[in-house]
GROMACS .gro file of C-alpha atoms in nm:
model
  489
    1MET     CA    1   1.844   1.897   1.525
    2ASN     CA    2   1.893   2.136   1.813
    3PRO     CA    3   1.712   1.993   2.120
    4GLY     CA    4   1.579   2.340   2.198
    5LEU     CA    5   1.419   2.366   1.854
    6ALA     CA    6   1.257   2.025   1.897
    7GLN     CA    7   1.064   2.164   2.195
    8LEU     CA    8   0.900   2.439   1.990
    9PRO     CA    9   0.529   2.363   1.924
   10LEU     CA   10   0.557   2.405   1.547
   11ILE     CA   11   0.869   2.185   1.521
   12GLY     CA   12   0.704   1.920   1.737
   13LEU     CA   13   0.392   1.940   1.520
   14LEU     CA   14   0.595   1.892   1.202
   15ARG     CA   15   0.779   1.591   1.346
   16SER     CA   16   0.445   1.423   1.421
   17ALA     CA   17   0.273   1.242   1.134
   18SER     CA   18  -0.069   1.330   1.277
   19GLY     CA   19   0.050   1.692   1.309
   20ARG     CA   20   0.156   1.698   0.945
   21PHE     CA   21  -0.180   1.553   0.841
   22ALA     CA   22  -0.352   1.822   1.049
   23LEU     CA   23  -0.143   2.099   0.891
   24PHE     CA   24  -0.216   1.959   0.547
   25PHE     CA   25  -0.586   1.958   0.631
   26THR     CA   26  -0.561   2.322   0.750
   27ALA     CA   27  -0.374   2.429   0.437
   28LEU     CA   28  -0.623   2.248   0.213
   29PHE     CA   29  -0.918   2.404   0.395
   30ALA     CA   30  -0.758   2.751   0.376
   31ALA     CA   31  -0.689   2.709   0.005
   32SER     CA   32  -1.050   2.602  -0.054
   33ALA     CA   33  -1.182   2.900   0.144
   34THR     CA   34  -0.952   3.138  -0.045
   35ALA     CA   35  -1.066   2.998  -0.380
   36ALA     CA   36  -1.430   3.039  -0.274
   37ALA     CA   37  -1.365   3.400  -0.165
   38VAL     CA   38  -1.193   3.483  -0.495
   39VAL     CA   39  -1.483   3.338  -0.694
   40LEU     CA   40  -1.735   3.526  -0.480
   41TRP     CA   41  -1.542   3.853  -0.516
   42TRP     CA   42  -1.513   3.808  -0.890
   43ASN     CA   43  -1.885   3.740  -0.927
   44THR     CA   44  -1.997   4.033  -0.705
   45ALA     CA   45  -1.757   4.325  -0.663
   46GLY     CA   46  -1.585   4.249  -0.992
   47ALA     CA   47  -1.919   4.221  -1.169
   48LEU     CA   48  -2.024   4.562  -1.030
   49ASP     CA   49  -1.704   4.724  -1.159
   50ARG     CA   50  -1.742   4.561  -1.499
   51GLN     CA   51  -2.108   4.666  -1.516
   52THR     CA   52  -2.020   5.027  -1.433
   53ASP     CA   53  -1.741   5.040  -1.691
   54ALA     CA   54  -1.968   4.891  -1.956
   55ALA     CA   55  -2.240   5.150  -1.888
   56ILE     CA   56  -1.990   5.439  -1.902
   57ARG     CA   57  -1.836   5.308  -2.225
   58ALA     CA   58  -2.178   5.264  -2.390
   59ASP     CA   59  -2.287   5.617  -2.285
   60ALA     CA   60  -1.962   5.774  -2.412
   61THR     CA   61  -1.993   5.587  -2.743
   62ALA     CA   62  -2.353   5.708  -2.788
   63LEU     CA   63  -2.258   6.071  -2.723
   64SER     CA   64  -1.965   6.050  -2.964
   65GLU     CA   65  -2.193   5.913  -3.237
   66ARG     CA   66  -2.449   6.186  -3.161
   67ARG     CA   67  -2.182   6.451  -3.212
   68VAL     CA   68  -2.075   6.292  -3.541
   69ASP     CA   69  -2.434   6.267  -3.667
   70ALA     CA   70  -2.582   6.600  -3.551
   71GLY     CA   71  -2.285   6.813  -3.463
   72LEU     CA   72  -2.167   6.972  -3.140
   73ALA     CA   73  -2.487   7.170  -3.100
   74ALA     CA   74  -2.683   6.846  -3.050
   75LEU     CA   75  -2.441   6.718  -2.786
   76VAL     CA   76  -2.525   6.978  -2.521
   77PRO     CA   77  -2.902   6.904  -2.508
   78ALA     CA   78  -2.824   6.532  -2.508
   79ILE     CA   79  -2.618   6.570  -2.192
   80VAL     CA   80  -2.887   6.788  -2.036
   81ASP     CA   81  -3.151   6.524  -2.114
   82ARG     CA   82  -2.938   6.251  -1.957
   83LEU     CA   83  -2.891   6.449  -1.638
   84ALA     CA   84  -3.263   6.516  -1.621
   85LEU     CA   85  -3.342   6.146  -1.649
   86ASP     CA   86  -3.078   6.042  -1.386
   87VAL     CA   87  -3.308   5.962  -1.095
   88GLN     CA   88  -3.030   5.804  -0.882
   89ASN     CA   89  -2.805   6.106  -0.933
   90GLU     CA   90  -2.509   5.886  -1.028
   91ALA     CA   91  -2.431   6.015  -1.380
   92LEU     CA   92  -2.136   6.251  -1.424
   93TYR     CA   93  -2.072   6.463  -1.738
   94LEU     CA   94  -1.843   6.747  -1.836
   95LEU     CA   95  -1.810   6.898  -2.185
   96LEU     CA   96  -1.535   7.156  -2.236
   97GLY     CA   97  -1.476   7.382  -2.532
   98PRO     CA   98  -1.136   7.459  -2.684
   99ASP     CA   99  -1.101   7.758  -2.451
  100GLY     CA  100  -1.166   7.547  -2.140
  101ARG     CA  101  -1.517   7.681  -2.090
  102VAL     CA  102  -1.777   7.445  -1.951
  103LEU     CA  103  -2.038   7.382  -2.219
  104ALA     CA  104  -2.250   7.120  -2.037
  105GLY     CA  105  -2.240   6.879  -1.746
  106ASN     CA  106  -2.265   6.860  -1.368
  107LEU     CA  107  -1.890   6.868  -1.291
  108GLU     CA  108  -1.758   7.212  -1.200
  109ALA     CA  109  -1.408   7.185  -1.345
  110TRP     CA  110  -1.177   6.960  -1.541
  111PRO     CA  111  -0.998   6.738  -1.286
  112ALA     CA  112  -0.620   6.713  -1.286
  113GLU     CA  113  -0.644   6.333  -1.295
  114ALA     CA  114  -0.800   6.357  -1.643
  115ASN     CA  115  -0.474   6.492  -1.787
  116ALA     CA  116  -0.302   6.154  -1.755
  117ASP     CA  117  -0.237   5.931  -2.054
  118ALA     CA  118  -0.485   5.661  -1.948
  119PRO     CA  119  -0.843   5.728  -2.064
  120TRP     CA  120  -0.997   5.572  -1.750
  121ILE     CA  121  -0.991   5.780  -1.433
  122ARG     CA  122  -1.075   5.705  -1.072
  123MET     CA  123  -1.083   6.016  -0.851
  124PRO     CA  124  -1.230   6.133  -0.519
  125LEU     CA  125  -1.544   6.343  -0.546
  126LEU     CA  126  -1.721   6.583  -0.314
  127ARG     CA  127  -2.095   6.599  -0.375
  128ASP     CA  128  -2.352   6.764  -0.150
  129GLY     CA  129  -2.089   6.792   0.124
  130ALA     CA  130  -2.019   6.417   0.126
  131GLU     CA  131  -1.707   6.246   0.005
  132SER     CA  132  -1.755   6.005  -0.277
  133GLU     CA  133  -1.560   5.849  -0.564
  134ALA     CA  134  -1.605   5.882  -0.938
  135ARG     CA  135  -1.524   5.652  -1.224
  136LEU     CA  136  -1.472   5.854  -1.545
  137LEU     CA  137  -1.384   5.797  -1.910
  138ARG     CA  138  -1.214   6.078  -2.110
  139VAL     CA  139  -1.317   6.122  -2.474
  140ASP     CA  140  -1.137   6.358  -2.713
  141LEU     CA  141  -1.400   6.492  -2.958
  142GLY     CA  142  -1.160   6.683  -3.184
  143ASP     CA  143  -1.129   7.058  -3.248
  144GLY     CA  144  -1.018   7.098  -2.887
  145HIS     CA  145  -1.348   6.974  -2.740
  146ARG     CA  146  -1.316   6.727  -2.454
  147LEU     CA  147  -1.577   6.513  -2.281
  148LEU     CA  148  -1.585   6.328  -1.947
  149VAL     CA  149  -1.847   6.056  -1.894
  150GLY     CA  150  -1.867   5.878  -1.560
  151ARG     CA  151  -2.062   5.750  -1.265
  152ASP     CA  152  -2.064   5.812  -0.894
  153VAL     CA  153  -1.963   5.473  -0.749
  154ALA     CA  154  -2.013   5.557  -0.380
  155GLU     CA  155  -2.301   5.311  -0.348
  156LYS     CA  156  -2.102   5.037  -0.511
  157LEU     CA  157  -1.810   5.113  -0.278
  158ARG     CA  158  -2.041   5.069   0.020
  159LEU     CA  159  -2.155   4.736  -0.119
  160ARG     CA  160  -1.792   4.637  -0.171
  161ALA     CA  161  -1.711   4.734   0.188
  162LEU     CA  162  -1.999   4.522   0.315
  163LEU     CA  163  -1.880   4.233   0.100
  164SER     CA  164  -1.522   4.274   0.226
  165GLU     CA  165  -1.642   4.276   0.585
  166GLY     CA  166  -1.847   3.963   0.522
  167LEU     CA  167  -1.550   3.789   0.360
  168ALA     CA  168  -1.329   3.890   0.653
  169TRP     CA  169  -1.574   3.738   0.901
  170ALA     CA  170  -1.605   3.430   0.683
  171ALA     CA  171  -1.225   3.401   0.663
  172ALA     CA  172  -1.194   3.428   1.041
  173SER     CA  173  -1.466   3.166   1.088
  174SER     CA  174  -1.302   2.940   0.830
  175ALA     CA  175  -0.965   2.974   1.001
  176LEU     CA  176  -1.119   2.885   1.335
  177ILE     CA  177  -1.301   2.585   1.183
  178ALA     CA  178  -0.980   2.476   1.006
  179VAL     CA  179  -0.779   2.492   1.329
  180LEU     CA  180  -1.052   2.308   1.520
  181GLY     CA  181  -1.080   2.047   1.244
  182ALA     CA  182  -0.703   2.001   1.237
  183TRP     CA  183  -0.696   1.952   1.613
  184LEU     CA  184  -0.983   1.702   1.595
  185LEU     CA  185  -0.812   1.518   1.306
  186ARG     CA  186  -0.485   1.494   1.496
  187ARG     CA  187  -0.667   1.380   1.810
  188ALA     CA  188  -0.862   1.117   1.614
  189LEU     CA  189  -0.545   0.983   1.451
  190GLU     CA  190  -0.364   0.966   1.784
  191ASP     CA  191  -0.663   0.793   1.949
  192ARG     CA  192  -0.681   0.530   1.673
  193LEU     CA  193  -0.306   0.469   1.684
  194ALA     CA  194  -0.284   0.460   2.064
  195PRO     CA  195  -0.371   0.084   2.081
  196VAL     CA  196  -0.093   0.012   1.832
  197TYR     CA  197   0.154   0.210   2.044
  198GLY     CA  198   0.040   0.030   2.359
  199THR     CA  199   0.064  -0.314   2.199
  200ALA     CA  200   0.410  -0.243   2.056
  201ALA     CA  201   0.530  -0.113   2.393
  202ALA     CA  202   0.393  -0.419   2.575
  203ILE     CA  203   0.555  -0.657   2.326
  204SER     CA  204   0.890  -0.476   2.348
  205ALA     CA  205   0.862  -0.514   2.727
  206GLY     CA  206   0.832  -0.892   2.684
  207ASP     CA  207   0.455  -0.956   2.677
  208LEU     CA  208   0.429  -1.149   2.350
  209SER     CA  209   0.065  -1.238   2.411
  210ARG     CA  210  -0.060  -0.882   2.352
  211ARG     CA  211  -0.248  -0.807   2.030
  212VAL     CA  212  -0.384  -0.488   1.876
  213PRO     CA  213  -0.754  -0.447   1.971
  214LEU     CA  214  -0.987  -0.413   1.673
  215SER     CA  215  -1.309  -0.216   1.628
  216ASP     CA  216  -1.618  -0.299   1.424
  217ARG     CA  217  -1.548  -0.033   1.160
  218GLN     CA  218  -1.313  -0.250   0.949
  219ASP     CA  219  -1.131   0.063   0.830
  220GLU     CA  220  -0.763   0.122   0.747
  221PHE     CA  221  -0.660   0.119   1.113
  222ASP     CA  222  -0.837  -0.212   1.168
  223ARG     CA  223  -0.663  -0.355   0.861
  224LEU     CA  224  -0.333  -0.231   1.003
  225GLY     CA  225  -0.419  -0.394   1.336
  226MET     CA  226  -0.513  -0.723   1.167
  227THR     CA  227  -0.189  -0.720   0.970
  228MET     CA  228   0.013  -0.655   1.285
  229ASN     CA  229  -0.176  -0.928   1.472
  230ALA     CA  230  -0.109  -1.174   1.190
  231MET     CA  231   0.256  -1.077   1.197
  232LEU     CA  232   0.270  -1.121   1.574
  233ASP     CA  233   0.097  -1.459   1.549
  234ARG     CA  234   0.352  -1.566   1.289
  235ILE     CA  235   0.640  -1.445   1.507
  236ALA     CA  236   0.496  -1.633   1.805
  237GLN     CA  237   0.455  -1.943   1.589
  238LEU     CA  238   0.815  -1.918   1.467
  239MET     CA  239   0.946  -1.868   1.819
  240GLU     CA  240   0.745  -2.166   1.935
  241GLY     CA  241   0.888  -2.359   1.644
  242VAL     CA  242   1.241  -2.256   1.743
  243ARG     CA  243   1.179  -2.377   2.097
  244GLY     CA  244   1.030  -2.698   1.961
  245VAL     CA  245   1.323  -2.754   1.728
  246SER     CA  246   1.567  -2.695   2.012
  247ASP     CA  247   1.386  -2.944   2.233
  248ALA     CA  248   1.359  -3.196   1.948
  249ILE     CA  249   1.726  -3.167   1.859
  250ALA     CA  250   1.823  -3.215   2.221
  251HIS     CA  251   1.590  -3.515   2.253
  252ASP     CA  252   1.647  -3.686   1.917
  253LEU     CA  253   2.021  -3.641   1.902
  254ARG     CA  254   2.089  -3.735   2.261
  255THR     CA  255   2.012  -4.102   2.193
  256PRO     CA  256   2.243  -4.159   1.891
  257ILE     CA  257   2.523  -3.959   2.057
  258ALA     CA  258   2.491  -4.157   2.378
  259ARG     CA  259   2.471  -4.483   2.181
  260ALA     CA  260   2.782  -4.399   1.979
  261ARG     CA  261   2.972  -4.304   2.293
  262ALA     CA  262   2.863  -4.618   2.477
  263LYS     CA  263   2.966  -4.843   2.188
  264LEU     CA  264   3.303  -4.674   2.158
  265GLU     CA  265   3.366  -4.703   2.534
  266GLU     CA  266   3.253  -5.066   2.533
  267SER     CA  267   3.474  -5.154   2.239
  268LEU     CA  268   3.764  -4.970   2.400
  269ASP     CA  269   3.730  -5.180   2.714
  270SER     CA  270   3.624  -5.516   2.573
  271ALA     CA  271   3.732  -5.538   2.209
  272ALA     CA  272   3.892  -5.878   2.160
  273ASP     CA  273   4.090  -5.786   1.854
  274GLU     CA  274   4.149  -5.511   1.600
  275GLU     CA  275   3.862  -5.627   1.379
  276ALA     CA  276   3.608  -5.586   1.659
  277LEU     CA  277   3.749  -5.242   1.744
  278ARG     CA  278   3.727  -5.138   1.378
  279ALA     CA  279   3.363  -5.252   1.359
  280ALA     CA  280   3.277  -5.050   1.670
  281VAL     CA  281   3.451  -4.739   1.527
  282GLU     CA  282   3.267  -4.780   1.196
  283GLN     CA  283   2.935  -4.807   1.379
  284GLY     CA  284   3.018  -4.492   1.575
  285ILE     CA  285   3.104  -4.311   1.252
  286ALA     CA  286   2.772  -4.422   1.102
  287ASP     CA  287   2.584  -4.286   1.405
  288LEU     CA  288   2.772  -3.954   1.378
  289ASP     CA  289   2.692  -3.942   1.005
  290ASP     CA  290   2.323  -3.977   1.092
  291ILE     CA  291   2.358  -3.682   1.330
  292ALA     CA  292   2.538  -3.477   1.063
  293ARG     CA  293   2.258  -3.554   0.814
  294VAL     CA  294   2.000  -3.426   1.060
  295PHE     CA  295   2.186  -3.097   1.100
  296LYS     CA  296   2.231  -3.073   0.726
  297ALA     CA  297   1.860  -3.128   0.674
  298VAL     CA  298   1.773  -2.858   0.928
  299LEU     CA  299   2.006  -2.613   0.751
  300ARG     CA  300   1.860  -2.707   0.412
  301ILE     CA  301   1.506  -2.644   0.536
  302ALA     CA  302   1.611  -2.309   0.682
  303GLU     CA  303   1.773  -2.217   0.351
  304VAL     CA  304   1.458  -2.304   0.158
  305GLU     CA  305   1.227  -2.118   0.398
  306ALA     CA  306   1.450  -1.810   0.371
  307GLY     CA  307   1.401  -1.809  -0.007
  308ALA     CA  308   1.772  -1.836  -0.079
  309ARG     CA  309   1.707  -2.093  -0.357
  310ARG     CA  310   1.469  -1.874  -0.556
  311ALA     CA  311   1.753  -1.771  -0.787
  312ALA     CA  312   1.767  -2.130  -0.918
  313PHE     CA  313   1.412  -2.113  -1.061
  314ALA     CA  314   1.395  -2.202  -1.431
  315PRO     CA  315   1.142  -2.347  -1.677
  316LEU     CA  316   1.133  -2.726  -1.664
  317ASP     CA  317   0.921  -3.027  -1.752
  318LEU     CA  318   0.818  -3.229  -1.447
  319ALA     CA  319   0.693  -3.532  -1.642
  320PRO     CA  320   1.039  -3.688  -1.720
  321MET     CA  321   1.158  -3.613  -1.368
  322LEU     CA  322   0.857  -3.783  -1.209
  323ALA     CA  323   0.894  -4.080  -1.446
  324ASP     CA  324   1.258  -4.123  -1.342
  325ALA     CA  325   1.157  -4.099  -0.974
  326ALA     CA  326   0.892  -4.368  -1.026
  327GLU     CA  327   1.143  -4.593  -1.202
  328LEU     CA  328   1.406  -4.551  -0.930
  329TYR     CA  329   1.168  -4.610  -0.638
  330GLY     CA  330   0.994  -4.890  -0.828
  331ALA     CA  331   1.295  -5.107  -0.752
  332ALA     CA  332   1.268  -5.023  -0.381
  333ALA     CA  333   0.897  -5.110  -0.396
  334GLU     CA  334   0.967  -5.449  -0.550
  335ALA     CA  335   1.225  -5.519  -0.281
  336GLY     CA  336   0.959  -5.451  -0.019
  337GLU     CA  337   0.699  -5.665  -0.203
  338GLN     CA  338   0.501  -5.355  -0.296
  339VAL     CA  339   0.378  -5.205  -0.622
  340LEU     CA  340   0.459  -4.852  -0.740
  341GLU     CA  341   0.232  -4.720  -1.016
  342ALA     CA  342   0.276  -4.397  -1.210
  343ALA     CA  343  -0.004  -4.195  -1.374
  344LEU     CA  344   0.179  -3.913  -1.547
  345PRO     CA  345   0.102  -3.689  -1.848
  346GLU     CA  346   0.337  -3.653  -2.141
  347ALA     CA  347   0.441  -3.299  -2.043
  348LEU     CA  348   0.406  -3.095  -1.727
  349PRO     CA  349   0.563  -2.746  -1.766
  350LEU     CA  350   0.656  -2.556  -1.454
  351VAL     CA  351   0.891  -2.282  -1.339
  352GLY     CA  352   1.078  -2.381  -1.026
  353ASP     CA  353   1.386  -2.533  -0.866
  354ARG     CA  354   1.435  -2.879  -1.018
  355ASP     CA  355   1.653  -3.020  -0.738
  356LEU     CA  356   1.420  -2.910  -0.460
  357LEU     CA  357   1.109  -3.041  -0.633
  358LEU     CA  358   1.286  -3.368  -0.697
  359GLN     CA  359   1.384  -3.399  -0.331
  360ALA     CA  360   1.027  -3.324  -0.220
  361VAL     CA  361   0.884  -3.600  -0.444
  362ALA     CA  362   1.159  -3.839  -0.333
  363ASN     CA  363   1.069  -3.775   0.034
  364LEU     CA  364   0.701  -3.844  -0.035
  365LEU     CA  365   0.781  -4.171  -0.216
  366ASP     CA  366   1.022  -4.277   0.058
  367ASN     CA  367   0.758  -4.215   0.324
  368ALA     CA  368   0.489  -4.397   0.127
  369LEU     CA  369   0.706  -4.704   0.077
  370LYS     CA  370   0.819  -4.696   0.439
  371PHE     CA  371   0.465  -4.706   0.586
  372ASN     CA  372   0.298  -4.913   0.312
  373PRO     CA  373   0.232  -5.277   0.411
  374PRO     CA  374   0.377  -5.566   0.208
  375GLY     CA  375   0.159  -5.622  -0.098
  376GLY     CA  376   0.035  -5.266  -0.081
  377ARG     CA  377   0.024  -5.018  -0.367
  378VAL     CA  378   0.180  -4.673  -0.401
  379VAL     CA  379   0.059  -4.436  -0.676
  380LEU     CA  380   0.257  -4.140  -0.808
  381GLY     CA  381   0.036  -3.918  -1.024
  382ALA     CA  382   0.031  -3.567  -1.166
  383HIS     CA  383  -0.181  -3.346  -1.389
  384GLN     CA  384  -0.236  -2.980  -1.468
  385VAL     CA  385  -0.557  -2.799  -1.375
  386GLY     CA  386  -0.560  -2.451  -1.526
  387SER     CA  387  -0.251  -2.270  -1.402
  388VAL     CA  388  -0.186  -2.521  -1.121
  389VAL     CA  389   0.013  -2.844  -1.134
  390GLU     CA  390  -0.095  -3.116  -0.891
  391ILE     CA  391   0.146  -3.395  -0.790
  392TRP     CA  392   0.020  -3.662  -0.555
  393VAL     CA  393   0.152  -3.972  -0.383
  394ALA     CA  394  -0.104  -4.215  -0.239
  395ASP     CA  395  -0.042  -4.533  -0.037
  396ASP     CA  396  -0.233  -4.809   0.140
  397GLY     CA  397  -0.072  -4.749   0.479
  398PRO     CA  398  -0.226  -4.658   0.817
  399GLY     CA  399  -0.282  -4.293   0.718
  400LEU     CA  400  -0.273  -3.997   0.956
  401ALA     CA  401  -0.516  -3.885   1.223
  402LEU     CA  402  -0.674  -3.541   1.176
  403ALA     CA  403  -0.491  -3.408   1.482
  404ASP     CA  404  -0.156  -3.525   1.341
  405ARG     CA  405  -0.225  -3.374   0.998
  406ALA     CA  406  -0.231  -3.027   1.150
  407ARG     CA  407   0.124  -3.082   1.279
  408VAL     CA  408   0.270  -3.259   0.978
  409GLY     CA  409   0.548  -3.042   0.847
  410GLU     CA  410   0.673  -2.934   1.189
  411ARG     CA  411   1.037  -3.015   1.228
  412PHE     CA  412   1.106  -3.340   1.412
  413PHE     CA  413   0.734  -3.416   1.447
  414ARG     CA  414   0.656  -3.787   1.416
  415ALA     CA  415   0.320  -3.952   1.463
  416ASP     CA  416   0.293  -4.224   1.725
  417ALA     CA  417   0.274  -4.496   1.458
  418ALA     CA  418   0.601  -4.374   1.304
  419ARG     CA  419   0.819  -4.368   1.612
  420THR     CA  420   0.934  -4.727   1.564
  421THR     CA  421   1.050  -4.663   1.205
  422PRO     CA  422   1.380  -4.502   1.108
  423GLY     CA  423   1.374  -4.130   1.040
  424SER     CA  424   1.411  -3.789   1.198
  425GLY     CA  425   1.078  -3.619   1.123
  426LEU     CA  426   1.230  -3.371   0.876
  427GLY     CA  427   1.118  -3.512   0.540
  428LEU     CA  428   0.773  -3.352   0.531
  429SER     CA  429   0.917  -3.034   0.680
  430LEU     CA  430   1.134  -3.004   0.372
  431VAL     CA  431   0.835  -3.085   0.149
  432ARG     CA  432   0.632  -2.801   0.303
  433ALA     CA  433   0.927  -2.563   0.277
  434VAL     CA  434   0.982  -2.646  -0.093
  435VAL     CA  435   0.612  -2.609  -0.175
  436GLY     CA  436   0.598  -2.282   0.018
  437LEU     CA  437   0.898  -2.152  -0.178
  438HIS     CA  438   0.702  -2.225  -0.497
  439ALA     CA  439   0.393  -2.043  -0.360
  440GLY     CA  440   0.199  -2.369  -0.346
  441GLU     CA  441   0.024  -2.576  -0.081
  442VAL     CA  442   0.030  -2.929   0.060
  443VAL     CA  443  -0.303  -3.110   0.091
  444LEU     CA  444  -0.341  -3.425   0.304
  445ALA     CA  445  -0.633  -3.665   0.261
  446ASP     CA  446  -0.721  -4.033   0.294
  447SER     CA  447  -0.638  -4.253  -0.004
  448HIS     CA  448  -0.941  -4.474   0.066
  449PRO     CA  449  -1.200  -4.274   0.264
  450GLY     CA  450  -1.413  -4.493   0.487
  451ALA     CA  451  -1.187  -4.798   0.445
  452ALA     CA  452  -0.944  -4.953   0.690
  453PRO     CA  453  -0.662  -4.879   0.665
  454PRO     CA  454  -0.746  -4.545   0.500
  455GLY     CA  455  -0.402  -4.482   0.353
  456LEU     CA  456  -0.265  -4.136   0.292
  457ARG     CA  457  -0.273  -3.916  -0.016
  458VAL     CA  458  -0.035  -3.619  -0.018
  459THR     CA  459  -0.100  -3.365  -0.295
  460LEU     CA  460   0.136  -3.084  -0.391
  461ARG     CA  461  -0.047  -2.796  -0.563
  462LEU     CA  462   0.205  -2.573  -0.744
  463PRO     CA  463   0.137  -2.271  -0.968
  464THR     CA  464   0.299  -2.329  -1.306
  465GLY     CA  465   0.459  -1.987  -1.334
  466VAL     CA  466   0.497  -2.048  -1.711
  467GLN     CA  467   0.394  -1.760  -1.936
  468PRO     CA  468   0.161  -1.845  -2.228
  469GLY     CA  469   0.365  -1.969  -2.520
  470GLY     CA  470   0.669  -2.037  -2.300
  471THR     CA  471   0.883  -2.344  -2.331
  472ALA     CA  472   1.014  -2.571  -2.058
  473GLY     CA  473   1.345  -2.747  -2.052
  474LEU     CA  474   1.384  -3.121  -1.997
  475VAL     CA  475   1.521  -3.258  -1.673
  476PRO     CA  476   1.826  -3.487  -1.663
  477GLY     CA  477   1.816  -3.830  -1.504
  478LEU     CA  478   1.710  -3.868  -1.145
  479ALA     CA  479   2.028  -4.026  -1.012
  480ALA     CA  480   2.239  -3.724  -1.107
  481ALA     CA  481   1.989  -3.477  -0.967
  482LEU     CA  482   1.913  -3.617  -0.624
  483PRO     CA  483   2.065  -3.405  -0.343
  484MET     CA  484   2.261  -3.595  -0.085
  485GLY     CA  485   2.207  -3.615   0.285
  486LEU     CA  486   1.835  -3.541   0.313
  487PRO     CA  487   1.672  -3.786   0.558
  488ALA     CA  488   1.312  -3.885   0.504
  489ALA     CA  489   1.039  -3.835   0.760
   0.00000   0.00000   0.00000
């Protein structure tokens, strides 16, 4: 667009959303006022014209019938009687013979306008030295006789003029009100949006703590402000999470990298033989593999949170998958002198990503067995409540403090009691990401409320996503489905 045109008031008004709303309001108001004026004109001035035409037509019809019934001789006294009874002096008559002689009436001569093809005539009239206007109807009586029946509409024209003047003043007032209303509407919109502009400008300048101020009206602008504030809170939370992940990666990976380097340097300087050097290299490779698994887990969580795995959603039956998971981890429980129990239904239909759900359950079982004491019990259960599937894993371990539960799921977060156990703090982060991808939620509670130790019960609440009457496919064995390289919490 030409920069010069953009400076024009109308162009600037059209480029502004509030200006377009104001113009729309003005156009709507003008259309409403016009419609009201048309209806008023039709019901007043139009009604007067229709009333006059109806009276003229009825009078002409009566005179024509009088001529048919009683002959031409009776028509002249009928016109004379009508003129005598015309108190308002509005009636107009003219009866001409075949020779053009005036037989009756108060018009002096046959007007030239009456020679047109149309039977209705509107013509200027001069009566008692004043200009007026006549509305006439021509009637051909036969045998050369012609009749004009009409009314002097000067009074009705004055009423129409008064009505037109009133409508003109009303139109001017309506236009002024419309312009004023449009200006007020634009000003109100700009005032309500000004805090949003200010907040956006402050945030773009680097002040991420600014939020859109809200009023007590709870209207559309407040809902917009609340949505923006929620979005800004989420952005701040994600940025804080990015900073936390960066710090955690730097802190948690520094130790295994330094340990691997130290072992390699030590073996390089002091290895007695090739076997000792090989053992040191293998240990260094194992440490580097642990680091690679951490990065792989971070990337997997990012992939899940981005929704990239949603294309793998399909109908499935969770019951066989959970049974296989219980069987596989039952062996690990026996090795740790623990008991793993399963309370599963025969079928548990769901629409989701089989591999991700399997990894989430595997992480929960791994955590439970890791923190469960020898002789303790771990329970894997599931059931369906309405359109929600609940999967839970409960243990007899030390549980989690309320303050730590709020942070469970943050990447690399580990409670104080877990810092001496192997892990990277990414297992529950993946669990939360998988459940979030399936539009579910993770619920943490004590396995044994009021007891010591309280244990921990982690429940995954997932919407089934299965249409009524739908079928779910069976899941293959657990060993073939487990993803590789996902460290537990």
